[in-house]
mmCIF file of C-alpha atoms and ligand atoms in Angstrom:
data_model
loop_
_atom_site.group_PDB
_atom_site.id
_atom_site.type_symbol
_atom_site.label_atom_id
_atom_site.label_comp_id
_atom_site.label_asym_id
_atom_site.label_seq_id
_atom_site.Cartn_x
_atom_site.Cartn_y
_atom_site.Cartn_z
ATOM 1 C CA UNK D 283 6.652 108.091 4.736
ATOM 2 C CA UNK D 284 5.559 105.360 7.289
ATOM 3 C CA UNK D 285 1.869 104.564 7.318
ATOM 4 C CA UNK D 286 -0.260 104.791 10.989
ATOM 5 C CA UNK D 287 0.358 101.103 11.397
ATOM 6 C CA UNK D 288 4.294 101.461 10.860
ATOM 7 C CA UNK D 289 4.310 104.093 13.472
ATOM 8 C CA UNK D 290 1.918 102.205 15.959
ATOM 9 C CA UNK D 291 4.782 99.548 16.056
ATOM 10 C CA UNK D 292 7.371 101.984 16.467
ATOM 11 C CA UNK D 293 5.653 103.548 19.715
ATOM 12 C CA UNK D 294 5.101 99.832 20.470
ATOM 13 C CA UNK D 295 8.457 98.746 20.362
ATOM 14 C CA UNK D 296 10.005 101.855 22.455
ATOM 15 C CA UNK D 297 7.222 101.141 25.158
ATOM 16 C CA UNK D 298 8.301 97.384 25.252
ATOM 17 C CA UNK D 299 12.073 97.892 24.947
ATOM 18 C CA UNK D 300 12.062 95.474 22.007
ATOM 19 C CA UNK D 301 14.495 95.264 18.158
ATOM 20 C CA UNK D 302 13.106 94.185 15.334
ATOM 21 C CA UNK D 303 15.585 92.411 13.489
ATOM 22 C CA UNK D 304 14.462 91.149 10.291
ATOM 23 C CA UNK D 305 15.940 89.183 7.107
ATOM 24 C CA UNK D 306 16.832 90.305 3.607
ATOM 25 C CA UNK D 307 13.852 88.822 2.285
ATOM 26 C CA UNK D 308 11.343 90.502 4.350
ATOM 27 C CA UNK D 309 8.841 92.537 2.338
ATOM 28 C CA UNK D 310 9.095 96.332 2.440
ATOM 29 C CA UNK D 311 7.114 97.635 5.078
ATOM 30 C CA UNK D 312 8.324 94.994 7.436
ATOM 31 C CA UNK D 313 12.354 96.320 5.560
ATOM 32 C CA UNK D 314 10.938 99.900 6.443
ATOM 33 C CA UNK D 315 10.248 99.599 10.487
ATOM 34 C CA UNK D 316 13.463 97.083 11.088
ATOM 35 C CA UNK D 317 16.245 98.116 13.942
ATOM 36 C CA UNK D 318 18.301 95.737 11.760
ATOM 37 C CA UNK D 319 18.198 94.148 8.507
ATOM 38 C CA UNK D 320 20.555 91.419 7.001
ATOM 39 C CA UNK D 321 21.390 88.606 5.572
ATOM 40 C CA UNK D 322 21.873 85.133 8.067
ATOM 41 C CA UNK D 323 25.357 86.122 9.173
ATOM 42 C CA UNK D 324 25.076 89.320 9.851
ATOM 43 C CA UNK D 325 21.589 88.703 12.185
ATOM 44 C CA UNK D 326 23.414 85.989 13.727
ATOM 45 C CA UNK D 327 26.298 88.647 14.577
ATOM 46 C CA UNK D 328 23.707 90.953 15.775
ATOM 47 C CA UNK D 329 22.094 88.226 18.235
ATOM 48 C CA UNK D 330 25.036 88.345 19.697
ATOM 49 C CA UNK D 331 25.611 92.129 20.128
ATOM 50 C CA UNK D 332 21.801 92.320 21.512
ATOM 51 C CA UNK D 333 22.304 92.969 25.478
ATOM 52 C CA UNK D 334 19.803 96.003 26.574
ATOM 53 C CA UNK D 335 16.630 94.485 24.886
ATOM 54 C CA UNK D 336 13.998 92.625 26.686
ATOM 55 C CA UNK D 337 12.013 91.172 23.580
ATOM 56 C CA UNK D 338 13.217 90.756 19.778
ATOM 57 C CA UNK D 339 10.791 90.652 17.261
ATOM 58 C CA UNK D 340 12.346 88.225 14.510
ATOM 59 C CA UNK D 341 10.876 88.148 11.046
ATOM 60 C CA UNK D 342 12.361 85.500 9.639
ATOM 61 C CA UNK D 343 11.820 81.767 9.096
ATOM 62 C CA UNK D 344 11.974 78.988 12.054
ATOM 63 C CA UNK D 345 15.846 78.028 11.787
ATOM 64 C CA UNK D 346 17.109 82.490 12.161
ATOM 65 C CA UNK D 347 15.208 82.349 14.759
ATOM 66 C CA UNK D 348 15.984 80.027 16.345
ATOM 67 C CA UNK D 349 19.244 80.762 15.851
ATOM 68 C CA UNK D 350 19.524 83.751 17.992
ATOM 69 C CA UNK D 351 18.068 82.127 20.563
ATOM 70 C CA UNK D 352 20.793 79.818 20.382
ATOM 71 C CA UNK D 353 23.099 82.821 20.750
ATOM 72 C CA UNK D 354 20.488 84.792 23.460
ATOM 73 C CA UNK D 355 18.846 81.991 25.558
ATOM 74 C CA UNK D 356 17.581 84.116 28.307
ATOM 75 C CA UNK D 357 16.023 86.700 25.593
ATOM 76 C CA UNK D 358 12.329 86.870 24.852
ATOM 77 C CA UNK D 359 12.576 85.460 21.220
ATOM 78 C CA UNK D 360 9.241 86.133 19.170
ATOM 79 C CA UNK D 361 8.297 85.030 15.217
ATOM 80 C CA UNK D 362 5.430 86.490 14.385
ATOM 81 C CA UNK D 363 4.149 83.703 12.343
ATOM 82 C CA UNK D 364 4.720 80.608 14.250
ATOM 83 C CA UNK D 365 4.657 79.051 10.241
ATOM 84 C CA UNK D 366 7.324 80.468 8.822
ATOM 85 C CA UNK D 367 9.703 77.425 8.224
ATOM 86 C CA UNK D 368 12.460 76.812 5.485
ATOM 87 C CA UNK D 369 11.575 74.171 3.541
ATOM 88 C CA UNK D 370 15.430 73.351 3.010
ATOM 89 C CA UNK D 371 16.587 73.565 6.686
ATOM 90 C CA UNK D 372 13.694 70.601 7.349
ATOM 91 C CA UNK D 373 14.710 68.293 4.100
ATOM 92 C CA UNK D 374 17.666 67.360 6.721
ATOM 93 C CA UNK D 375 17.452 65.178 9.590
ATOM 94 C CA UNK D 376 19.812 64.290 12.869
ATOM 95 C CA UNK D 377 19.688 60.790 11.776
ATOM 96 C CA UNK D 378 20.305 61.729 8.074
ATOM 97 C CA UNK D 379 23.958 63.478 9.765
ATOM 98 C CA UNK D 380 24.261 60.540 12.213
ATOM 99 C CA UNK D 381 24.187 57.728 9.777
ATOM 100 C CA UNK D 382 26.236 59.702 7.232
ATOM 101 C CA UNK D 383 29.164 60.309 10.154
ATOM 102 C CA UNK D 384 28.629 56.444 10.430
ATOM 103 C CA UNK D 385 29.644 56.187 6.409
ATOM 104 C CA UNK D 386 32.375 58.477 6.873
ATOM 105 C CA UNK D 387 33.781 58.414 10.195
ATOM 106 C CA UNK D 388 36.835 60.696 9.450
ATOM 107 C CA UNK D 389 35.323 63.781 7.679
ATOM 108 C CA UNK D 390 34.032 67.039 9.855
ATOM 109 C CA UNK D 391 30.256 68.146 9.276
ATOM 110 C CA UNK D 392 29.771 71.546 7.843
ATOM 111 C CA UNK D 393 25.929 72.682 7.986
ATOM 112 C CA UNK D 394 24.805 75.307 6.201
ATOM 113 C CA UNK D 395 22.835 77.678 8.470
ATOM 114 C CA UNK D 396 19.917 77.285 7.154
ATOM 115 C CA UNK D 397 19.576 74.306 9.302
ATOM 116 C CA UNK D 398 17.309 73.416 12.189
ATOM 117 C CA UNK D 399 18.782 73.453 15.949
ATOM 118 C CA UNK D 400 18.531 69.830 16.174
ATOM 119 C CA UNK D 401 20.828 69.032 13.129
ATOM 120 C CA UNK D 402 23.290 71.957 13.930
ATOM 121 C CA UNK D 403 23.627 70.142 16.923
ATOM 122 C CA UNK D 404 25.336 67.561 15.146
ATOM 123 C CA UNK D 405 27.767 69.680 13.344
ATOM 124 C CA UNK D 406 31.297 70.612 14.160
ATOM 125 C CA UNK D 407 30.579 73.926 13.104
ATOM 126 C CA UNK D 408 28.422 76.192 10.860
ATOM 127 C CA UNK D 409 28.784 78.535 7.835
ATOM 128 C CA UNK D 410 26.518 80.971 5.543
ATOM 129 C CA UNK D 411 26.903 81.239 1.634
ATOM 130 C CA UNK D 412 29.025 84.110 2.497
ATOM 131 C CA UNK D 413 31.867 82.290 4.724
ATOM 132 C CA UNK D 414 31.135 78.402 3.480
ATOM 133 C CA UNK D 415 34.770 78.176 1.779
ATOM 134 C CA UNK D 416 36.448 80.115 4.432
ATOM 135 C CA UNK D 417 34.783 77.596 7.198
ATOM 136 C CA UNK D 418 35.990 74.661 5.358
ATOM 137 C CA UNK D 419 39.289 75.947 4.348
ATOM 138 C CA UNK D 420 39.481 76.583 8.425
ATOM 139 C CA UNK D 421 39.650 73.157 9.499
ATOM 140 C CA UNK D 422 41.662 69.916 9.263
ATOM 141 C CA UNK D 423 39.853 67.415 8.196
ATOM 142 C CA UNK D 424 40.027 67.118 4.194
ATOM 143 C CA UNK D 425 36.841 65.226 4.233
ATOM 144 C CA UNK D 426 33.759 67.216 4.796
ATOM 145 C CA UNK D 427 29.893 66.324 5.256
ATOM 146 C CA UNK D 428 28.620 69.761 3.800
ATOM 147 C CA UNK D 429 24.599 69.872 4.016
ATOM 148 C CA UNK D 430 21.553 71.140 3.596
ATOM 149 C CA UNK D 431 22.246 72.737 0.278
ATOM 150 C CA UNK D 432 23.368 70.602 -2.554
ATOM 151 C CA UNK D 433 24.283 73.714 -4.812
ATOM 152 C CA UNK D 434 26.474 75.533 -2.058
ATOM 153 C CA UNK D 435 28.138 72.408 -1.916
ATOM 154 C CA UNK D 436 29.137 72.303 -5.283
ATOM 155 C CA UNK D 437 30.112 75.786 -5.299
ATOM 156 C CA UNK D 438 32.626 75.015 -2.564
ATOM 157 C CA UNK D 439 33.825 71.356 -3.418
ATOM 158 C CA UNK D 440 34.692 73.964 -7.166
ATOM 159 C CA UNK D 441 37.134 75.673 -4.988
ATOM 160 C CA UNK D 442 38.558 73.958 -2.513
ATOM 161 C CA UNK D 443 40.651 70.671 -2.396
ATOM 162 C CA UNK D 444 39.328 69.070 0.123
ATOM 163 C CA UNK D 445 36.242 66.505 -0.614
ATOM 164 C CA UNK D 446 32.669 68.146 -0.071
ATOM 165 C CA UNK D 447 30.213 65.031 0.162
ATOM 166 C CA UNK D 448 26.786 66.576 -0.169
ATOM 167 C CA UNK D 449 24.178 65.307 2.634
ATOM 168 C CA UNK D 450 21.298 65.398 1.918
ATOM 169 C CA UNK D 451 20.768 63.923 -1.485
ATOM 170 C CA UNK D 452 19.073 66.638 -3.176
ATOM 171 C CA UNK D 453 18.852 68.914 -0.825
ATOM 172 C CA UNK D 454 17.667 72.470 -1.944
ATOM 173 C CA UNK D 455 16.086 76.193 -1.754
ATOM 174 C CA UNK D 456 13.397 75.685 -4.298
ATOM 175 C CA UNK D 457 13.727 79.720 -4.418
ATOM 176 C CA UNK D 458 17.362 79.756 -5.867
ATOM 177 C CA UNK D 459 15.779 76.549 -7.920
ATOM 178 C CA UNK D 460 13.977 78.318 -10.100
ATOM 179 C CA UNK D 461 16.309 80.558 -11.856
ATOM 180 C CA UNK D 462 17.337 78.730 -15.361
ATOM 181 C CA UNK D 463 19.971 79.332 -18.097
ATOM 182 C CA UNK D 464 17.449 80.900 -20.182
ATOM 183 C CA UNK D 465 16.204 83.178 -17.573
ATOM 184 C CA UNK D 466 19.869 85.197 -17.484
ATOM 185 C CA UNK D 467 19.341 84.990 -20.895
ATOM 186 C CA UNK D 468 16.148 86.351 -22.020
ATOM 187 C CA UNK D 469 16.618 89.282 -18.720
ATOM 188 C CA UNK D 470 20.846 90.138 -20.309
ATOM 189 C CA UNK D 471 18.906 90.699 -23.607
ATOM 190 C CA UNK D 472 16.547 93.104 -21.694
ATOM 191 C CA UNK D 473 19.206 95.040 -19.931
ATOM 192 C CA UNK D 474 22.727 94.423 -21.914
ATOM 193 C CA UNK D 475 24.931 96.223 -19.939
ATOM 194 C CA UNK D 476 23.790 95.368 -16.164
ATOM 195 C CA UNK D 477 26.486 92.899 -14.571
ATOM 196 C CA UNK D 478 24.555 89.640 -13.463
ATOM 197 C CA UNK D 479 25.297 88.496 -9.924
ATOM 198 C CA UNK D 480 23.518 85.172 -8.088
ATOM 199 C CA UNK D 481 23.219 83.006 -5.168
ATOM 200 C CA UNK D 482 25.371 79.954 -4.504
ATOM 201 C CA UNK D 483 21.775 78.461 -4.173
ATOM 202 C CA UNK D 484 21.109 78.607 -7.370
ATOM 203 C CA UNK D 485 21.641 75.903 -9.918
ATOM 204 C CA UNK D 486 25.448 75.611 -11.366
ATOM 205 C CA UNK D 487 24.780 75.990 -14.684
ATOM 206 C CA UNK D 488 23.151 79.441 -13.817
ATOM 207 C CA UNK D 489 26.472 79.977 -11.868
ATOM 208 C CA UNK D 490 28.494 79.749 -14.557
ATOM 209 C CA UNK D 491 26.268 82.246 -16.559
ATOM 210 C CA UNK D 492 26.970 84.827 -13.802
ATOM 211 C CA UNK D 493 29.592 87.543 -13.586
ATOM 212 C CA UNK D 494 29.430 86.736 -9.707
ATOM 213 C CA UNK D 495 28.140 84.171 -7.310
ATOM 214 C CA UNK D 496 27.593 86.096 -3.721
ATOM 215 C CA UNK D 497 25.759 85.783 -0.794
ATOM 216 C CA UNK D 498 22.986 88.455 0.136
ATOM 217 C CA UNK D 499 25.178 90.909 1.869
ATOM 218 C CA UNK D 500 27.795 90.028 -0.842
ATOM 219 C CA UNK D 501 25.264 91.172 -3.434
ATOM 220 C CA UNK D 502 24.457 94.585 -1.553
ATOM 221 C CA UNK D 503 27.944 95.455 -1.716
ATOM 222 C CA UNK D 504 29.178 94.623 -5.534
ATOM 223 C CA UNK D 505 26.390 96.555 -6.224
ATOM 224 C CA UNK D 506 27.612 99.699 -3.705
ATOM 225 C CA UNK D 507 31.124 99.370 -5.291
ATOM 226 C CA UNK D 508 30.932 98.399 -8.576
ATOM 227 C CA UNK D 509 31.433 100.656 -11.672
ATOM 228 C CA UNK D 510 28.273 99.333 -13.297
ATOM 229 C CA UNK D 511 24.943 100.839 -13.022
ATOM 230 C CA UNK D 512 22.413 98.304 -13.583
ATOM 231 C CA UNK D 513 22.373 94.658 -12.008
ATOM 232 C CA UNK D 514 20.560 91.495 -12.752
ATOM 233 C CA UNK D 515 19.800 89.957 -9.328
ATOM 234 C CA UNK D 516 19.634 86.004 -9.029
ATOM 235 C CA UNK D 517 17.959 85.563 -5.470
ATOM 236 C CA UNK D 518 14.946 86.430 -3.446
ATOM 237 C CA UNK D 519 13.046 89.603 -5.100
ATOM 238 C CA UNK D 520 12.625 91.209 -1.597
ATOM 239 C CA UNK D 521 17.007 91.704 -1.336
ATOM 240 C CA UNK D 522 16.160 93.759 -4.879
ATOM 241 C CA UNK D 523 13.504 95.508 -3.213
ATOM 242 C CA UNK D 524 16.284 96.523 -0.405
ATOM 243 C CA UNK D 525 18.614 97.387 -2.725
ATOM 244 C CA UNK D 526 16.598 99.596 -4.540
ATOM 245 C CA UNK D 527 15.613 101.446 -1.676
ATOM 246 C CA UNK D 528 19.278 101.517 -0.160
ATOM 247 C CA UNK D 529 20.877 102.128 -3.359
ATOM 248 C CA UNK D 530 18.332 104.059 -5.656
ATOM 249 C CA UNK D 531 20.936 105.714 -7.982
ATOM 250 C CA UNK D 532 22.013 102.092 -9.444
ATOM 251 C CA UNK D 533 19.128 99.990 -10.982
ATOM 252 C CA UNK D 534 18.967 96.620 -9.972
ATOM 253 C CA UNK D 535 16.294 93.916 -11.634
ATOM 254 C CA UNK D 536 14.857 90.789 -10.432
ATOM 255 C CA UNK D 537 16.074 87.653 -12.002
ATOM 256 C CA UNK D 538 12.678 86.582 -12.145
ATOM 257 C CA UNK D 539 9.818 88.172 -10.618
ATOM 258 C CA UNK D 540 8.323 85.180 -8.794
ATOM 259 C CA UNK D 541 11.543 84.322 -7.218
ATOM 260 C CA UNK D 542 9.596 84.871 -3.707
ATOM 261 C CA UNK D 543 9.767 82.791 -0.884
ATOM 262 C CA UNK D 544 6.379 82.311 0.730
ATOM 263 C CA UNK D 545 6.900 81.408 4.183
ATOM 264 C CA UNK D 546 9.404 84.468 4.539
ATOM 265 C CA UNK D 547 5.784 86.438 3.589
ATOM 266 C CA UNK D 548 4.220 85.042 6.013
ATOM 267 C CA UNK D 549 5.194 87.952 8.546
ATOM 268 C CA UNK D 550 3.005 91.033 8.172
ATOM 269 C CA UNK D 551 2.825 94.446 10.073
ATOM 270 C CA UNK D 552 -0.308 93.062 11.993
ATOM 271 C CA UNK D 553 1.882 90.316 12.854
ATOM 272 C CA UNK D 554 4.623 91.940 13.851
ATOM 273 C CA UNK D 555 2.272 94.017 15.765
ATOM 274 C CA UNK D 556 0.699 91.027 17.928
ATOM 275 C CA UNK D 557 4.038 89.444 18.537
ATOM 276 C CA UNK D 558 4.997 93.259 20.111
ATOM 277 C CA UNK D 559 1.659 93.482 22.373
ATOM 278 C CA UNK D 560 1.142 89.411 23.135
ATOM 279 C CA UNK D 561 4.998 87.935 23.130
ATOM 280 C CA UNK D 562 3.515 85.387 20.975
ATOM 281 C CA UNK D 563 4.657 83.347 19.212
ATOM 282 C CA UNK D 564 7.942 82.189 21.726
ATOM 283 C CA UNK D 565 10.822 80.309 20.397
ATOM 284 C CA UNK D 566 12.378 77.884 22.703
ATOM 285 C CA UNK D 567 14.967 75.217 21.684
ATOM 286 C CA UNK D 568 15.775 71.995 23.881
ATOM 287 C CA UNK D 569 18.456 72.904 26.688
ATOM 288 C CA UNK D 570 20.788 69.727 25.397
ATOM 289 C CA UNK D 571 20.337 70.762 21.469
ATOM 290 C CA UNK D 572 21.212 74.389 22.178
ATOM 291 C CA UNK D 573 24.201 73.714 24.132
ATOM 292 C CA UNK D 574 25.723 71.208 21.508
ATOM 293 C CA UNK D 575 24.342 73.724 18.561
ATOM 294 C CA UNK D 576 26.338 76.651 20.118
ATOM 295 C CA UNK D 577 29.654 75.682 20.270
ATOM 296 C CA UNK D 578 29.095 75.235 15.901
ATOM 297 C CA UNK D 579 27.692 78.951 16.153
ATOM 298 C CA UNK D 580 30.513 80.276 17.696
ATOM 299 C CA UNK D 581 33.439 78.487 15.984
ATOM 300 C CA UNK D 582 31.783 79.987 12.761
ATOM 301 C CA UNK D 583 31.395 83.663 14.223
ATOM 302 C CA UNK D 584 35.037 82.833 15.195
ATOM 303 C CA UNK D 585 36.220 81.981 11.343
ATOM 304 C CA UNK D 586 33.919 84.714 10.098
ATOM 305 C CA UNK D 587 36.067 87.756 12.102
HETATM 306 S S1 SF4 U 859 14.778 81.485 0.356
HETATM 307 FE FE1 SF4 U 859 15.150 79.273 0.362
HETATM 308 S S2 SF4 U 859 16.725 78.941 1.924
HETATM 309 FE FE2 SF4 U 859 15.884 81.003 2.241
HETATM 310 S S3 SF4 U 859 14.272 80.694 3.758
HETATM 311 FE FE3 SF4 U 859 13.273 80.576 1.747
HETATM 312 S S4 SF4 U 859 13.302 78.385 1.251
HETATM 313 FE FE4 SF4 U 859 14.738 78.670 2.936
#
């Protein structure tokens, strides 16, 4: 049941001819009045698909959103809270990528996309935690700058050949940081016979503890197909809330309850309603940036079909 203020949007959004696209990680009410909900891939994808709108609401932090409009630069491209930054996508610099490239002249850069416009710009293409090995596998080099995340890294380098040098030192979602061995623990003890599935965020030793490592959208799936009914959840509480909600016949549990990332909550309905009647708050990237940052967009929708 949606409450006045959900439908006030709705009404809002016809009259303006806008989409609401929103991430994973948005809280419910915002999960409730989305045209589209997903994980970074799969809003990326949609950017592209997004040709009869004249403004998109995005809820989601700075580097989504910019992002599509990467993918959409003569949209109307609103956040409705101007804060809402990833800590990880800013612990990485151009000149961080630059002076690493300078170290190792003959390896590619892979960024994760969970980057800002400006480093993507230096990348040779992109990837998500749900196509990182694929992208690498994809290309030639067999040396590869792989940043923001130091943990997705890892998870790759464990599969592949080729050499993954991390950039940059320590680079991390203190989200997916929190979740320790003892945490999958203590929750397996609660819940015995619920299969335990995490992010490639997360630390490895809490990998290793899993019965999978999967990306959001990878997540929503096991749980869709697998034979088990309950689920430990390793990532952002709000994909549990989704889940939930999508899935309600299964019973899936938070890894930790304060897994939450608080500049995803920034976005409220109010929010969302401004951005709707005001077109604030614009996103605009550099004409140079995007232009270099889209040809590493598109060679990773490319790998991704
Ligand atoms: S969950 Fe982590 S990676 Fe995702 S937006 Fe929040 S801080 Fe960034």
């Amino acid at each position: 049941m949606l409450t006045d203020l959900q439908k006030e949007i709705l009404k809002l959004k016809d009259e303006k001819n806008a989409i609401i696209l929103a991430h994973n990680y948005q809280p419910k009410e915002i999960q409730e009045i989305a045209d589209f909900l997903g994980d970074s891939l799969e809003l990326c994808i949609k950017a592209t698909e997004i040709t009869d709108k004249d403004l998109v609401v995005f809820c989601g932090v700075d580097f989504m959103a910019e992002t599509a409009f990467i993918l959409n630069p003569k949209k109307k491209i609103v956040i409705p809270d101007k804060e809402a930054e990833c800590p990880m996508a800013h612990m990485l610099t151009p000149e961080q990528i630059k002076e690493a490239k300078k170290r190792h002249p003959d390896a590619a850069v892979v960024l994760y996309v969970n980057s800002l416009a400006s480093a993507k710009a230096e990348a040779d293409i992109l990837c998500t935690s749900s196509n990182a090995l694929k992208v690498v596998e994809s290309l030639k080099e067999d040396k590869i700058l792989f940043g923001p995340d130091n943990n997705l890294a890892r998870f790759v380098a464990n599969q592949t050949d080729k050499e993954i040098i991390p950039i940059p030192e320590g680079g991390h979602c203190y989200v997916h940081k929190m979740f320790h061995e003892g945490d999958i623990i203590f929750k397996k003890e609660e819940h015995p016979d619920a299969e335990i599935i995490v992010h490639p965020e997360c630390n490895e030793e809490v990998q290793k503890l899993a019965d999978y490592v999967l990306s959001t959208g990878g997540m929503i799936n096991q749980v869709k197909n697998s034979k088990s009914k309950e689920f430990i959840i390793g990532t952002e509480i709000d994909l549990i809330t989704r889940i939930n909600r999508e899935i309600p016949e299964k019973k899936s549990y938070p890894l930790l309850n304060d897994a939450i990332c608080k500049t995803m909550k920034l976005h409220t309905l109010e929010k969302v309603k401004n951005s709707l009647e005001t077109e604030e708050y614009r996103i605009f990237v550099d004409e140079e940036i995007a232009k270099k940052s889209l040809s590493a967009v598109k060679k990773m929708i490319e790998v991704s079909k």
